[in-house]
Amino acid sequence: MTAAARKAAVTGHPVAHSRSPLIHGYWLKKFGINGEYGCLDIEPDDADRFFRTFSESGLTGANVTVPHKEIAAAACDRLDEAAKVMGAANTIWLDDAGRLCGANTDWTGFLGNLDQRAPGWDDDPGTAIVLGAGGAARAIVFALLSRKFKAVHIVNRTPEKAAKIAEEFGSRTFAHSWDNLGTLLEEAGLVVNTTTLGMTGKPPLKVDLSPLPQSALVTDAVYVPLQTDLLKQAEQRGNRTVDGLGMLLHQAVPGFERWFGVRPEVDDDLRALIVRDLGGAK
Ligand code: ATR
């Protein structure tokens, strides 16, 4: 008798657009694993109950996406350090005792992407600018502090949200309004966009990068389109750039390993598969 297939899924609302089934499906096939990975749309009103009774779902584990990451974290019996700090879990699983465990791998996704596509990017960690103060910003600030950045400047439309993150993360983080950006750029070694601006269907991100040193790295959490206007502008003036797709691919690695027992790699074929699905963007 063969063992029952392990099942995992991405949970969110809406979730049909998620590329996670493609990513995990690619690895399941690559490793010949008898497993399944699907898509589960959970209405916001049902989310708390769903995560609190996760052991009845028939799933080994799940990814959690917007808007359920905080609800999932609150339902977990155990959280890793990052999920605790962020109050948000994007990867959950049941341990041997049936307890629900949660992790946040968005920050390792960010680091994995830059480590792979811009080796040496943090050799001399100085000053970073994070545009935006939502969940993605929180994960990226956590990541940058873990790599010893000396100062992380959070620039946001709603100043209280940036101030809250700066307060939570301590003395190396600073909150700013967009008016300060020009001056901040002069000293920056890294610029990260975590806002939804520049995403297909959203307003453009209007940033003038001219004060930025040419040695700085520019990256975007937006990956639709793959090459955002911010990255185009940076590339044209000679800055190194990294697109946001790798953050999505790398955040998936720990979940797959946890549920299916093999640590996968983010390889060129996987990236090409998702790029094709995104509509052939380069
Ligand atoms: P996520 O959790 O994926 O990071 P989010 O919490 O919705 O998403 O955060 C979106 C970010 O984009 C926020 O920083 C938001 O700014 P506010 O905190 O002021 O809302 C930013 N953002 C979205 N639309 C914007 C706009 N039109 N102008 C400026 N910032 C915008």
Coordinates of C-alpha atoms and ligand atoms in Angstrom, one line a residue:
M1 CA 0.0 0.0 0.0
T2 CA 1.4 3.4 -0.8
A3 CA 1.3 6.2 1.7
A4 CA -1.4 8.8 1.3
A5 CA -0.3 11.9 -0.6
R6 CA 0.5 14.9 1.5
K7 CA -1.5 17.9 0.7
A8 CA -0.8 21.6 1.1
A9 CA -2.4 24.7 -0.2
V10 CA -2.2 28.5 -0.4
T11 CA -4.9 30.1 1.6
G12 CA -6.0 33.7 1.2
H13 CA -8.8 35.9 -0.2
P14 CA -8.8 36.3 -3.1
V15 CA -6.3 33.5 -4.0
A16 CA -7.0 32.4 -7.5
H17 CA -4.2 34.7 -8.9
S18 CA -1.6 33.0 -6.7
R19 CA 1.5 31.5 -8.4
S20 CA 2.2 29.3 -5.4
P21 CA 0.5 26.2 -6.9
L22 CA 2.8 26.5 -9.9
I23 CA 5.9 26.9 -7.8
H24 CA 5.1 23.9 -5.5
G25 CA 3.8 21.9 -8.4
Y26 CA 7.1 22.4 -10.2
W27 CA 9.1 21.1 -7.3
L28 CA 6.7 18.1 -6.6
K29 CA 7.2 17.0 -10.2
K30 CA 10.9 17.7 -10.2
F31 CA 11.4 15.5 -7.1
G32 CA 8.8 12.9 -8.0
I33 CA 6.9 13.4 -4.7
N34 CA 3.5 12.0 -4.2
G35 CA 1.9 15.2 -3.0
E36 CA -0.5 17.9 -3.9
Y37 CA -0.6 21.6 -3.6
G38 CA -3.8 23.6 -4.2
C39 CA -5.6 26.9 -3.8
L40 CA -8.0 27.5 -1.0
D41 CA -10.1 30.8 -0.9
I42 CA -11.1 31.4 2.7
E43 CA -13.7 34.1 3.3
P44 CA -12.5 36.6 5.9
D45 CA -15.4 35.7 8.2
D46 CA -14.3 32.0 8.1
A47 CA -10.6 32.6 8.5
D48 CA -10.3 32.5 12.3
R49 CA -12.3 29.2 12.5
F50 CA -10.4 27.7 9.6
F51 CA -7.0 28.2 11.2
R52 CA -8.1 27.3 14.7
T53 CA -9.4 23.9 13.3
F54 CA -6.6 23.4 10.8
S55 CA -6.0 19.8 11.9
E56 CA -9.5 19.0 10.5
S57 CA -8.7 20.4 7.1
G58 CA -6.8 17.3 5.8
L59 CA -3.8 19.5 5.0
T60 CA -0.3 18.9 6.1
G61 CA 0.4 22.6 6.0
A62 CA -0.3 25.8 4.1
N63 CA 0.9 29.1 2.8
V64 CA -1.0 32.0 4.0
T65 CA -1.4 35.1 2.0
V66 CA -3.3 38.5 2.2
P67 CA -5.4 39.2 4.2
H68 CA -5.0 36.2 6.6
K69 CA -1.4 36.3 7.7
E70 CA -2.2 38.0 11.0
I71 CA -5.2 35.8 11.7
A72 CA -3.2 32.7 11.0
A73 CA -0.4 33.8 13.4
A74 CA -2.9 34.4 16.1
A75 CA -4.3 30.9 15.7
C76 CA -0.9 29.2 15.9
D77 CA 0.3 27.4 19.1
R78 CA 3.9 28.1 18.2
L79 CA 5.5 30.8 16.1
D80 CA 9.1 31.2 14.9
E81 CA 10.9 34.4 15.9
A82 CA 10.1 36.3 12.7
A83 CA 6.4 35.5 12.8
K84 CA 6.3 36.6 16.4
V85 CA 8.0 39.9 15.7
M86 CA 5.8 40.6 12.6
G87 CA 2.6 39.2 14.1
A88 CA 2.1 37.5 10.7
A89 CA 2.6 33.9 9.5
N90 CA 2.9 33.0 5.8
T91 CA 3.8 29.3 6.3
I92 CA 2.0 26.9 8.7
W93 CA 2.2 23.2 9.5
L94 CA 1.0 20.7 12.1
D95 CA 3.7 19.3 14.3
D96 CA 3.8 15.6 15.5
A97 CA 1.6 16.5 18.5
G98 CA -1.0 18.1 16.1
R99 CA -0.1 21.7 17.2
L100 CA -0.4 24.4 14.7
C101 CA 3.0 26.0 14.0
G102 CA 3.7 29.2 12.0
A103 CA 6.7 30.8 10.4
N104 CA 7.3 34.0 8.4
T105 CA 9.5 33.3 5.4
D106 CA 8.9 36.6 3.6
W107 CA 12.1 38.0 5.1
T108 CA 14.2 35.0 4.1
G109 CA 12.5 35.2 0.7
F110 CA 13.8 38.8 0.3
L111 CA 17.3 37.8 1.4
G112 CA 17.4 34.7 -0.7
N113 CA 16.5 36.7 -3.8
L114 CA 19.3 39.3 -3.3
D115 CA 21.8 36.7 -2.2
Q116 CA 21.2 34.8 -5.4
R117 CA 20.8 37.6 -7.9
A118 CA 23.2 40.2 -6.4
P119 CA 25.9 38.3 -4.6
G120 CA 27.9 40.6 -2.2
W121 CA 25.0 43.0 -1.9
D122 CA 25.4 43.2 1.9
D123 CA 29.2 43.1 2.1
D124 CA 29.2 46.6 3.5
P125 CA 25.8 47.2 4.9
G126 CA 25.2 50.9 5.3
T127 CA 22.0 52.8 4.8
A128 CA 18.8 51.4 3.3
I129 CA 15.6 53.1 2.2
V130 CA 12.3 51.1 2.4
L131 CA 9.4 52.7 0.5
G132 CA 6.1 51.7 2.2
A133 CA 5.1 50.5 5.6
G134 CA 2.8 47.5 5.1
G135 CA 3.4 43.8 5.8
A136 CA 6.1 43.5 3.1
A137 CA 8.0 46.5 4.5
R138 CA 7.9 44.9 8.0
A139 CA 9.5 41.7 6.7
I140 CA 12.1 43.6 4.7
V141 CA 13.1 45.8 7.6
F142 CA 13.5 42.6 9.7
A143 CA 15.7 41.2 7.0
L144 CA 17.9 44.2 6.6
L145 CA 18.5 44.5 10.4
S146 CA 19.4 40.8 10.4
R147 CA 22.1 41.6 7.9
K148 CA 23.4 44.5 10.1
F149 CA 22.3 47.5 8.1
K150 CA 23.3 50.5 10.1
A151 CA 20.3 52.6 9.3
V152 CA 16.9 51.7 7.7
H153 CA 14.8 54.6 6.6
I154 CA 11.1 53.9 6.2
V155 CA 9.3 56.3 3.9
N156 CA 5.5 56.2 3.8
R157 CA 2.4 58.2 2.8
T158 CA 0.8 57.5 6.2
P159 CA 3.5 58.6 8.7
E160 CA 2.0 56.8 11.7
K161 CA 2.5 53.5 10.0
A162 CA 6.2 54.1 9.4
A163 CA 6.6 55.5 12.9
K164 CA 5.0 52.3 14.3
I165 CA 7.5 50.1 12.5
A166 CA 10.4 52.3 13.5
E167 CA 9.3 52.2 17.1
E168 CA 9.0 48.4 17.1
F169 CA 12.3 47.7 15.4
G170 CA 14.4 50.1 17.5
S171 CA 17.2 52.5 17.2
R172 CA 18.5 51.6 13.7
T173 CA 15.1 52.4 12.0
F174 CA 13.7 55.8 11.2
A175 CA 10.4 57.0 9.9
H176 CA 10.0 59.6 7.1
S177 CA 7.5 61.2 4.8
W178 CA 8.0 61.2 1.1
D179 CA 9.2 64.8 1.3
N180 CA 12.5 63.6 2.8
L181 CA 13.2 61.1 0.1
G182 CA 15.5 63.2 -2.1
T183 CA 17.9 63.9 0.9
L184 CA 17.8 60.3 2.1
L185 CA 18.7 59.0 -1.4
E186 CA 22.1 60.8 -1.3
E187 CA 23.4 58.4 1.4
A188 CA 21.6 55.2 0.5
G189 CA 23.3 51.9 -0.5
L190 CA 20.0 50.2 -1.1
V191 CA 16.5 51.2 -2.1
V192 CA 13.5 48.8 -1.8
N193 CA 10.0 49.5 -3.0
T194 CA 7.4 47.6 -0.9
T195 CA 4.4 49.8 -1.8
T196 CA 1.9 48.7 -4.4
L197 CA 2.7 51.6 -6.6
G198 CA 4.1 50.6 -10.0
M199 CA 2.1 47.4 -9.9
T200 CA 0.0 46.7 -13.0
G201 CA -3.4 48.4 -12.4
K202 CA -2.1 50.6 -9.6
P203 CA -0.8 54.2 -9.8
P204 CA 2.8 54.7 -10.9
L205 CA 5.6 55.1 -8.4
K206 CA 7.1 58.6 -9.1
V207 CA 10.6 58.7 -7.7
D208 CA 13.5 60.7 -9.0
L209 CA 16.6 58.6 -8.4
S210 CA 19.1 61.3 -9.5
P211 CA 20.5 61.9 -5.9
L212 CA 21.2 58.1 -5.5
P213 CA 24.9 57.0 -5.6
Q214 CA 25.5 54.8 -8.7
S215 CA 26.9 52.0 -6.4
A216 CA 23.5 51.6 -4.8
L217 CA 21.3 48.5 -5.4
V218 CA 17.6 49.1 -6.3
T219 CA 15.0 46.3 -5.8
D220 CA 11.2 46.1 -6.0
A221 CA 8.9 43.8 -4.2
V222 CA 6.5 44.3 -7.1
Y223 CA 6.9 41.6 -9.8
V224 CA 4.0 42.4 -12.1
P225 CA 5.4 43.9 -14.2
L226 CA 8.7 42.2 -13.7
Q227 CA 10.7 45.3 -14.7
T228 CA 8.9 48.2 -13.0
D229 CA 9.5 51.8 -13.9
L230 CA 11.6 52.1 -10.7
L231 CA 14.0 49.3 -11.9
K232 CA 14.1 50.7 -15.4
Q233 CA 15.1 54.2 -14.2
A234 CA 17.7 52.6 -11.9
E235 CA 19.1 50.5 -14.7
Q236 CA 19.3 53.4 -17.1
R237 CA 21.4 55.4 -14.6
G238 CA 23.8 52.4 -14.0
N239 CA 22.5 51.1 -10.7
R240 CA 22.4 47.4 -10.0
T241 CA 18.8 46.1 -9.9
V242 CA 17.0 43.0 -8.8
D243 CA 13.3 42.3 -9.6
G244 CA 10.8 41.1 -7.0
L245 CA 10.0 37.7 -8.5
G246 CA 12.7 35.9 -6.6
M247 CA 11.3 37.0 -3.2
L248 CA 8.1 35.1 -4.1
L249 CA 10.1 32.0 -5.2
H250 CA 12.5 32.0 -2.2
Q251 CA 9.7 32.5 0.4
A252 CA 8.2 29.2 -0.8
V253 CA 11.4 27.1 -0.1
P254 CA 11.0 26.5 3.7
G255 CA 7.3 25.5 3.4
F256 CA 8.0 22.9 0.7
E257 CA 10.8 21.5 2.8
R258 CA 8.6 21.4 5.9
W259 CA 5.6 19.7 4.2
F260 CA 7.3 17.4 1.7
G261 CA 10.7 16.7 3.3
V262 CA 13.0 18.0 0.5
R263 CA 14.7 21.4 0.4
P264 CA 14.2 22.7 -3.1
E265 CA 16.2 25.2 -5.0
V266 CA 15.1 28.2 -6.9
D267 CA 16.5 27.4 -10.4
D268 CA 16.3 29.0 -13.8
D269 CA 13.6 26.6 -15.0
L270 CA 11.3 27.5 -12.1
R271 CA 11.9 31.2 -12.7
A272 CA 11.2 30.8 -16.4
L273 CA 8.0 28.9 -15.7
I274 CA 6.7 31.7 -13.6
V275 CA 7.9 34.4 -15.9
R276 CA 6.0 32.7 -18.8
D277 CA 2.9 32.5 -16.6
L278 CA 3.2 36.2 -15.8
G279 CA 2.8 36.9 -19.5
G280 CA 6.3 36.6 -20.9
A281 CA 7.6 39.7 -19.1
K282 CA 11.4 39.7 -19.2
Ligands
ATR1 P1 1.6 44.8 2.0 O1 1.1 44.2 3.2 O2 1.6 43.8 0.8 O3 2.9 45.4 2.1 P2 -0.2 47.0 2.3 O4 -0.2 46.8 3.8 O5 -1.5 47.3 1.6 O6 0.5 45.9 1.5 O7 0.8 48.2 2.1 C1 0.8 48.9 0.9 C2 1.8 50.1 1.0 O8 1.7 50.8 -0.2 C3 1.6 51.0 2.1 O9 2.8 51.5 2.6 C4 0.8 52.1 1.4 O10 0.9 53.4 2.1 P3 -0.1 53.8 3.3 O11 0.5 53.1 4.5 O12 0.0 55.2 3.4 O13 -1.4 53.3 2.9 C5 1.5 52.2 0.1 N1 0.6 52.8 -0.9 C6 -0.5 52.2 -1.5 N2 -1.0 53.1 -2.4 C7 -0.3 54.2 -2.3 C8 -0.4 55.5 -2.9 N3 -1.4 55.8 -3.8 N4 0.5 56.5 -2.6 C9 1.4 56.2 -1.6 N5 1.6 55.0 -1.0 C10 0.7 54.0 -1.3

